[in-house]
Coordinates of C-alpha atoms in Angstrom, one line a residue:
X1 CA 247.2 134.4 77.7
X2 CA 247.9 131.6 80.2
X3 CA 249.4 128.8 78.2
X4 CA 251.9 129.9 76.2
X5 CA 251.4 127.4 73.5
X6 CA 254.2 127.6 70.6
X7 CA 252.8 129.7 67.7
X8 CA 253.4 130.0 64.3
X9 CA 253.5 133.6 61.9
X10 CA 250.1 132.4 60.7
X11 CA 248.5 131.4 64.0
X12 CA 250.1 134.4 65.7
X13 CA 248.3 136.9 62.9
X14 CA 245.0 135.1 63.5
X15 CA 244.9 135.5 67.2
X16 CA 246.0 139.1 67.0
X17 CA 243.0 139.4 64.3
X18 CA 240.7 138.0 66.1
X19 CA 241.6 139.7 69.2
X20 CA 241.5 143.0 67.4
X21 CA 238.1 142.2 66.2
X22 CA 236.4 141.4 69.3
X23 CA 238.0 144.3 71.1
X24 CA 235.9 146.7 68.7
X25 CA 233.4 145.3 67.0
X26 CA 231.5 143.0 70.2
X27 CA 232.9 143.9 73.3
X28 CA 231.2 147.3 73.2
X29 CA 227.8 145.5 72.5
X30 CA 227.9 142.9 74.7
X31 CA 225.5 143.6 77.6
X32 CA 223.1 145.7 74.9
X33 CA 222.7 142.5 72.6
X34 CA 222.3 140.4 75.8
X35 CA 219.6 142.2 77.5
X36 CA 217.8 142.7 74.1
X37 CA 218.0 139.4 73.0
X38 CA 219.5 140.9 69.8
X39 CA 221.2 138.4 66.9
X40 CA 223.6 141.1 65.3
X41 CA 223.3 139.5 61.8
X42 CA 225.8 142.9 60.8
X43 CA 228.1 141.4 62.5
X44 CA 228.4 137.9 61.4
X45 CA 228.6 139.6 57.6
X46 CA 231.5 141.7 58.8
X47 CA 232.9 138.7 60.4
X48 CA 232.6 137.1 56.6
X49 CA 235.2 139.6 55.5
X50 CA 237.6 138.9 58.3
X51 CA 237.8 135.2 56.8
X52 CA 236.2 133.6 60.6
X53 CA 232.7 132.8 58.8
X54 CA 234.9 130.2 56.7
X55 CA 237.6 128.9 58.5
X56 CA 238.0 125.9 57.4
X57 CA 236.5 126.4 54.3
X58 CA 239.5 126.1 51.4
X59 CA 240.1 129.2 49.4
X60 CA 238.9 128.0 46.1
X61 CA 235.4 128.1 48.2
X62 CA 236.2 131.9 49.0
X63 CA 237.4 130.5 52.1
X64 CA 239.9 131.4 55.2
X65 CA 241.4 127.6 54.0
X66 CA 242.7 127.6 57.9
X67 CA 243.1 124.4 60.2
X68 CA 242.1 123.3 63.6
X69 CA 244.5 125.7 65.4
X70 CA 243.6 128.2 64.1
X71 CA 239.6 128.0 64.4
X72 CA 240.2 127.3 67.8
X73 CA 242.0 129.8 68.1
X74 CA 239.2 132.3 66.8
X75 CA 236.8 130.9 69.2
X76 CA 238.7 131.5 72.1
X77 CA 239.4 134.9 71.5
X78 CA 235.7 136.1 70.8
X79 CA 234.1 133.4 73.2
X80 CA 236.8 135.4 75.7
X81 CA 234.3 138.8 74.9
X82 CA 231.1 137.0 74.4
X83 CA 230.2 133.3 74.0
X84 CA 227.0 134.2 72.4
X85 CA 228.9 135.3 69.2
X86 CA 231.5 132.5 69.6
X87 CA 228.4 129.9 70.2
X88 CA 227.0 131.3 66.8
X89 CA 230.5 131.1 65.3
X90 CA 230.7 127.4 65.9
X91 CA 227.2 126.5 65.0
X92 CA 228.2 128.3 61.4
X93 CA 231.2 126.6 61.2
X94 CA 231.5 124.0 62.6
X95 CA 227.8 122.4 61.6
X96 CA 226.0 123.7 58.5
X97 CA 229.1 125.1 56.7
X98 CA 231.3 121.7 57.8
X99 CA 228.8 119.4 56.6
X100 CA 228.3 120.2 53.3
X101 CA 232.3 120.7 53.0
X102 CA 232.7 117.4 54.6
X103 CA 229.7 115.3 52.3
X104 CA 228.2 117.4 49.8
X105 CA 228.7 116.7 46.3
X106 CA 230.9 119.3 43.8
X107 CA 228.0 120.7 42.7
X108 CA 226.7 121.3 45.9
X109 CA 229.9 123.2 47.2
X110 CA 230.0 124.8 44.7
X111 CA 226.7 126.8 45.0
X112 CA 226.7 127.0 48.6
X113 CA 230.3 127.2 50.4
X114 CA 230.7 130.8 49.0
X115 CA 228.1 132.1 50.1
X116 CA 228.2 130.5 53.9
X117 CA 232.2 131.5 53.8
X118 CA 231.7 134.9 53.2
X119 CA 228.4 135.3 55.7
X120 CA 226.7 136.4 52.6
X121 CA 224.5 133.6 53.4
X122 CA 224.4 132.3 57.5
X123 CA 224.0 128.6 58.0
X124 CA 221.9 126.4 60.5
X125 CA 221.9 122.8 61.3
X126 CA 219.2 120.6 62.4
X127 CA 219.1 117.3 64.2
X128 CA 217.7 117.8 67.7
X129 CA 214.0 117.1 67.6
X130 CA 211.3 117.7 70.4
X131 CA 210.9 113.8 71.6
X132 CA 214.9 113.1 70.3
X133 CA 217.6 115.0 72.1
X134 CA 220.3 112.4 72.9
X135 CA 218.6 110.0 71.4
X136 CA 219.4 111.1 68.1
X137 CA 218.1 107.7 66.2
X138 CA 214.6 108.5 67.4
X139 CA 213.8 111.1 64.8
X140 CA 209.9 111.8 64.2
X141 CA 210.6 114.5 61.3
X142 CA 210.3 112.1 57.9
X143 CA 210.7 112.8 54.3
X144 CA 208.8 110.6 51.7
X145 CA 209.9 110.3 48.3
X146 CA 207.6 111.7 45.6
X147 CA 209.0 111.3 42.4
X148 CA 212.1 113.5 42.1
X149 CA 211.4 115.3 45.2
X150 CA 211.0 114.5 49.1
X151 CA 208.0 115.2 51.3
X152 CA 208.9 116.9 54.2
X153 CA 206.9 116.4 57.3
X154 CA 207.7 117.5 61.3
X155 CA 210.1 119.9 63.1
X156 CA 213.4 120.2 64.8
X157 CA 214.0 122.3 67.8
X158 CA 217.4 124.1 69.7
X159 CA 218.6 125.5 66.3
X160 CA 221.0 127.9 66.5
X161 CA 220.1 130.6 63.3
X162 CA 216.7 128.9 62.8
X163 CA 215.3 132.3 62.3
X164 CA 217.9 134.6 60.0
X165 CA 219.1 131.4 58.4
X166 CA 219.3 131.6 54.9
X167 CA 220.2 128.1 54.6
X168 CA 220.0 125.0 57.0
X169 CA 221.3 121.6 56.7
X170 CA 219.1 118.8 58.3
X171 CA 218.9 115.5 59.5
X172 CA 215.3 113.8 58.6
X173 CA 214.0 110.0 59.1
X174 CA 214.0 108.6 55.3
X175 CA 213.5 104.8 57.0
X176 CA 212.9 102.9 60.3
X177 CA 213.9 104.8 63.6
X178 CA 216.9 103.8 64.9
X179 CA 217.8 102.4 61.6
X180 CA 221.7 103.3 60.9
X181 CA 220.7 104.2 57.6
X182 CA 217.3 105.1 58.4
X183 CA 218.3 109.1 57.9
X184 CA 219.4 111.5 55.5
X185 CA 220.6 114.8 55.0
X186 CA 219.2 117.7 52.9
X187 CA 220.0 120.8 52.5
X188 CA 217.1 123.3 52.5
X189 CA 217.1 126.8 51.7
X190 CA 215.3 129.4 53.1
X191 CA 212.2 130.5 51.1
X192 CA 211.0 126.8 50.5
X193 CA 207.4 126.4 50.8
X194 CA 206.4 124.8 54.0
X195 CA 209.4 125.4 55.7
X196 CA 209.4 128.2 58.6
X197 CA 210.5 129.0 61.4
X198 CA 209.3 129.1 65.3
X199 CA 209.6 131.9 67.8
X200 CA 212.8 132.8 69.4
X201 CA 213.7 131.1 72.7
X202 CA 214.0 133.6 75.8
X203 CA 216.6 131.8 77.4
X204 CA 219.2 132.0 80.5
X205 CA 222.1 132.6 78.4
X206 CA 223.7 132.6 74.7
X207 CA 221.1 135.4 74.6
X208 CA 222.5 137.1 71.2
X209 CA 222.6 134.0 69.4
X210 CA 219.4 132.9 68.0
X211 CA 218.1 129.9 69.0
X212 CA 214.3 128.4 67.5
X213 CA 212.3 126.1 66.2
X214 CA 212.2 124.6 62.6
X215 CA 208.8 123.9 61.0
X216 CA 208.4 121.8 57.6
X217 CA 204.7 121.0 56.5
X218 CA 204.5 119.3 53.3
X219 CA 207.4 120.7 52.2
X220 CA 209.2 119.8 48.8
X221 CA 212.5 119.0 48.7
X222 CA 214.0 118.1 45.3
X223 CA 216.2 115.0 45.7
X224 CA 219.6 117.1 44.4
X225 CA 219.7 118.6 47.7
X226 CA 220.3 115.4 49.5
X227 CA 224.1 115.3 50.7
X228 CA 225.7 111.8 50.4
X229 CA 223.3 109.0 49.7
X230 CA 220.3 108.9 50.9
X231 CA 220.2 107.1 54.2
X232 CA 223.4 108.3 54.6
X233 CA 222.3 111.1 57.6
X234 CA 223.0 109.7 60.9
X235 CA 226.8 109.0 60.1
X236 CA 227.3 111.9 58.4
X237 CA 226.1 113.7 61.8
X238 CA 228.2 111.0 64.2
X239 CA 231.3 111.8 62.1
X240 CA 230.4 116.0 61.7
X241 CA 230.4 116.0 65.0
X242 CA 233.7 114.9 66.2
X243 CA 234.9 118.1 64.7
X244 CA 232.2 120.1 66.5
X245 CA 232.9 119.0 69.9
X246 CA 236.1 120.9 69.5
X247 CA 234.5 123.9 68.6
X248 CA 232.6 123.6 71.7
X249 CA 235.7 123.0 73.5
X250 CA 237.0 126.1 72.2
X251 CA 234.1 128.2 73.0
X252 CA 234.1 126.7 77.0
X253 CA 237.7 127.9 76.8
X254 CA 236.7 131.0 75.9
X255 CA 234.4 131.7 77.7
X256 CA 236.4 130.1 81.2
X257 CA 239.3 132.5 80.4
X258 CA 237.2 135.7 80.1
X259 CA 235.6 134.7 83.6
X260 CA 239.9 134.0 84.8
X261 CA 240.4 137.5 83.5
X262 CA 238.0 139.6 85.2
X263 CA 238.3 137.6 88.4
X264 CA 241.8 138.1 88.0
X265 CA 241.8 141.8 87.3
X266 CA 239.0 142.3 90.0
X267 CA 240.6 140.6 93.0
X268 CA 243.9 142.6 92.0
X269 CA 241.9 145.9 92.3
X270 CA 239.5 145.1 95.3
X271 CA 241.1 146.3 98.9
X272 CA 239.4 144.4 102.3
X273 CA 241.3 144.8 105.4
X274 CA 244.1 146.7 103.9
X275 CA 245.2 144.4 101.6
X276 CA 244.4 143.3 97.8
X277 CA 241.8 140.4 98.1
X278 CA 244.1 137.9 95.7
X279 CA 246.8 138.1 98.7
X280 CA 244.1 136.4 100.6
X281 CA 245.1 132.6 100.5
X282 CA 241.3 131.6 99.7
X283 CA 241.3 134.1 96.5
X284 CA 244.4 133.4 95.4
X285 CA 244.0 129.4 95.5
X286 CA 240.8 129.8 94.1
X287 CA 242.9 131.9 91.3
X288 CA 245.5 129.3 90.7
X289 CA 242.8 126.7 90.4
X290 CA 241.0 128.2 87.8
X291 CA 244.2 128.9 85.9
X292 CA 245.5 125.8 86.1
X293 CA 242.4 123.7 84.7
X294 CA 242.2 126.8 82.2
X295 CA 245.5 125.5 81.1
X296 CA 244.4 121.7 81.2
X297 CA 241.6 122.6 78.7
X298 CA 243.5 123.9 76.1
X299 CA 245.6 121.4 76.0
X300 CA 243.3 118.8 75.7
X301 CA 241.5 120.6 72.7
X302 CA 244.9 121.3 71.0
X303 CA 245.9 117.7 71.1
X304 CA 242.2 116.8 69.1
X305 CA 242.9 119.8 67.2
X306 CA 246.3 118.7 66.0
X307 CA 244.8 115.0 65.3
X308 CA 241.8 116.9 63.1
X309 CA 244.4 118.7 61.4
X310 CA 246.4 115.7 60.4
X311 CA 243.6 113.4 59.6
X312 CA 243.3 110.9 62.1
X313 CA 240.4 109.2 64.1
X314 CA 239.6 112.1 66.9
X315 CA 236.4 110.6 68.4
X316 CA 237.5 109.8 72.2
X317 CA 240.2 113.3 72.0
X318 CA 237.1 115.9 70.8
X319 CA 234.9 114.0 73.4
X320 CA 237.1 114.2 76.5
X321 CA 238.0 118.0 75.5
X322 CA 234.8 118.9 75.2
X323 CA 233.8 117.2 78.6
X324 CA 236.4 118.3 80.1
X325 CA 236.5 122.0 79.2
X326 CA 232.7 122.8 79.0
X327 CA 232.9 121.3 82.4
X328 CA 235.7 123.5 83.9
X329 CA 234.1 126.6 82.2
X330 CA 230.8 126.4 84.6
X331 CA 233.2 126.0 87.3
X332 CA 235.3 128.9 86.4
X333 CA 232.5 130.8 86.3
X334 CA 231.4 130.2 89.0
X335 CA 234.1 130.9 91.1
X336 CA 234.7 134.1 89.1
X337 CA 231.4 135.1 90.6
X338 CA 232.4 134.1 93.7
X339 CA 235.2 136.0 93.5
X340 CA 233.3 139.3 92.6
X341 CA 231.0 138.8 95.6
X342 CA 228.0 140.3 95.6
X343 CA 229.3 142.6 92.3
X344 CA 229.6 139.3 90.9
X345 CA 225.7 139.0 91.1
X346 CA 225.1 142.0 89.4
X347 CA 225.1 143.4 85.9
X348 CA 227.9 145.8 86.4
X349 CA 230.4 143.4 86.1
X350 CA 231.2 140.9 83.5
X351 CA 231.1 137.5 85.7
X352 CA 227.3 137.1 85.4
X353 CA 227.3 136.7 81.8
X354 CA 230.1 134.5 82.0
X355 CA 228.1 132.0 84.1
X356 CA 225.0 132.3 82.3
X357 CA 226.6 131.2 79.3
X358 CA 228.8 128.8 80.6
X359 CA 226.1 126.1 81.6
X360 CA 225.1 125.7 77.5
X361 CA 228.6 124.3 76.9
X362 CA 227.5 121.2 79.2
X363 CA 224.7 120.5 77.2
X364 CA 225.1 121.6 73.1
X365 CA 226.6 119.0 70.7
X366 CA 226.3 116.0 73.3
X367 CA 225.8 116.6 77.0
X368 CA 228.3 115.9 79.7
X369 CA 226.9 112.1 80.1
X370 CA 227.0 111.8 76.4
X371 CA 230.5 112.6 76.2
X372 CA 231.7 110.5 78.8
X373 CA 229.6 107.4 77.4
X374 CA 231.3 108.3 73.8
X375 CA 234.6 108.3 75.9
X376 CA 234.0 104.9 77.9
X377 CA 232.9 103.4 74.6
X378 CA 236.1 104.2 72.8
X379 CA 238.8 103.0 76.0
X380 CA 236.7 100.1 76.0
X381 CA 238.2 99.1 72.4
X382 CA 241.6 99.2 73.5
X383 CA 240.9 96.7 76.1
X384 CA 239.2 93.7 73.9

């Protein structure tokens, strides 16, 4: 790798795990599951036995009972061989399986955390909505109580598993929009009447991780799968997703180094006018810029990393990382097409893919201009 960060025994055995894994269980598949569109649920149950479908789920769960180094860690070595699995990875993680880890009552972990760390059961997370992207207050989906249970009306769209999810945590308007306690949590299992699921996205990239829409039409919720207190929702999801804009961070990493690494490898291999194109001055500065923000990344996502593993506030960290490196991912990318010339515009060579699933990172979890409002927000405090 580029940064040689300092590694202990454990976080050593992980990468090399992880590394191994991708190596023979994805990178063979890549291009097949692209094309097809294919959501290798196999996989993400093998994946449960390697410990990565519970990271950060503690052992007593039937977790990995890992840190922040080491998810990140994981992400950036299969993001490296496909950011589809590593996008699907994080939305597991980092989302449905974090949120009831992070909120959910004993009970409630208890019955569910086994079963998402060991992929027995795959997770999904809702928020986004049709009419409420960024504006995350606005939801339209409501829930109405009815006795011991909650009515369920509306839908959700961009969920990642919304289709083989057996189990999906989601955000749902329980008072007035924009209200901060005007939403709250349930968790919502997969064979509850009135609650399906849309057709599967075609979409530019990400291809093997499912993406759809989230139906719920009268559907009955009893109230013991509300996480927190109702009304509770909306903070739960601000505070859920500090932690997730590292694994997105992770995943851009990932996915910028495998575009380094077969630019790299191509432009060591490729002969014009007699000589290797990275002894080209262009090539070769293009190289070192690609490396060098590479390098920039991870260390901005170790840093909020470290913080997340030792408890403190990580709101303007995850936020700049995540800026920062999904940002230098679609530029990596792209000059790792560039690179490739016009094989870079084919098929035949890994750099497509690698810019195809680049431009997602700019936009999941909080787009670009979300970030860097969350960021200006949070410098703004230690001025007043």
């Amino acid at each position: 790798m580029i940064l040689q960060i300092q590694e202990n025994e454990q976080l050593a055995l992980v990468r090399d795990s992880a590394q191994q894994f991708a190596r023979e269980f994805i990178k063979p598949y890549v291009m097949e599951w692209d094309e097809k569109q294919y959501f290798p649920v196999e996989l993400f149950k093998k994946m449960g036995e390697y410990g990565f479908m519970g990271a950060l789920v503690p052992e007593k769960y039937n977790g990995a009972g890992l840190g922040y180094q080491e998810y990140i860690t994981i992400l950036d070595e299969i993001s490296k061989v496909c950011g589809s699995i590593g996008l699907s990875v994080a939305a597991h993680n980092s989302l449905c399986t974090n949120h009831i880890l992070s909120f959910a009552n004993e009970t409630q972990k208890e019955k569910y955390l086994p079963k998402l760390a060991t992929a027995e059961w795959i997770g999904a997370w809702g928020l986004t909505e049709t009419g409420s992207g960024s504006d995350a207050g606005g939801l339209a989906t409501t829930a109405v109580a009815d006795g011991d249970y909650f009515i369920i009306n509306g839908s959700k769209t961009f969920i990642t598993h919304a289709i083989s999810g057996d189990v999906a945590v989601v955000m749902v308007r329980t008072g007035k929009k924009g209200e901060k306690h005007g939403v709250t949590a349930f968790i919502i299992e997969k064979d509850t009447p009135g609650f399906t699921a849309g057709k599967k996205l075609d979409k530019l990239g990400m291809r093997a991780s499912e993406t759809a829409s989230l139906f719920f039409d009268n559907c009955r919720v009893h109230q013991s799968q509300v996480i927190g207190q109702v009304g509770d929702g909306f903070v739960q999801a601000l505070k859920l997703l500090d932690g997730g804009r590292i694994s997105i961070a992770a995943l851009s990493l990932g996915i910028a180094r495998g575009a380094y690494e077969c630019a790299l490898r191509y432009a060591n291999e490729r002969e014009q006018f007699q000589q290797k194109i990275f002894d080209f001055q262009d090539v070769g500065f293009t190289i070192a810029d690609m490396a060098t923000k590479i390098d920039a990344a991870e260390l901005l996502i170790r840093k909020a990393g470290h913080l997340k593993d030792t408890g403190q506030k990580v709101t303007k960290e995850s936020a700049m990382a995540k800026y920062y490196a999904s940002e230098i991912a679609v530029e990596v990318s792209n000059q790792s097409v560039q690179v490739h010339g016009g094989y870079g515009f084919t098929k035949d060579y890994p750099a497509e893919k690698y810019f195809r699933d680049a431009k997602l990172c700019t936009i999941g979890e909080g787009t670009s201009a979300i970030q860097k409002m969350v960021i200006a927000r949070e410098i703004k405090k230690d001025v007043q």
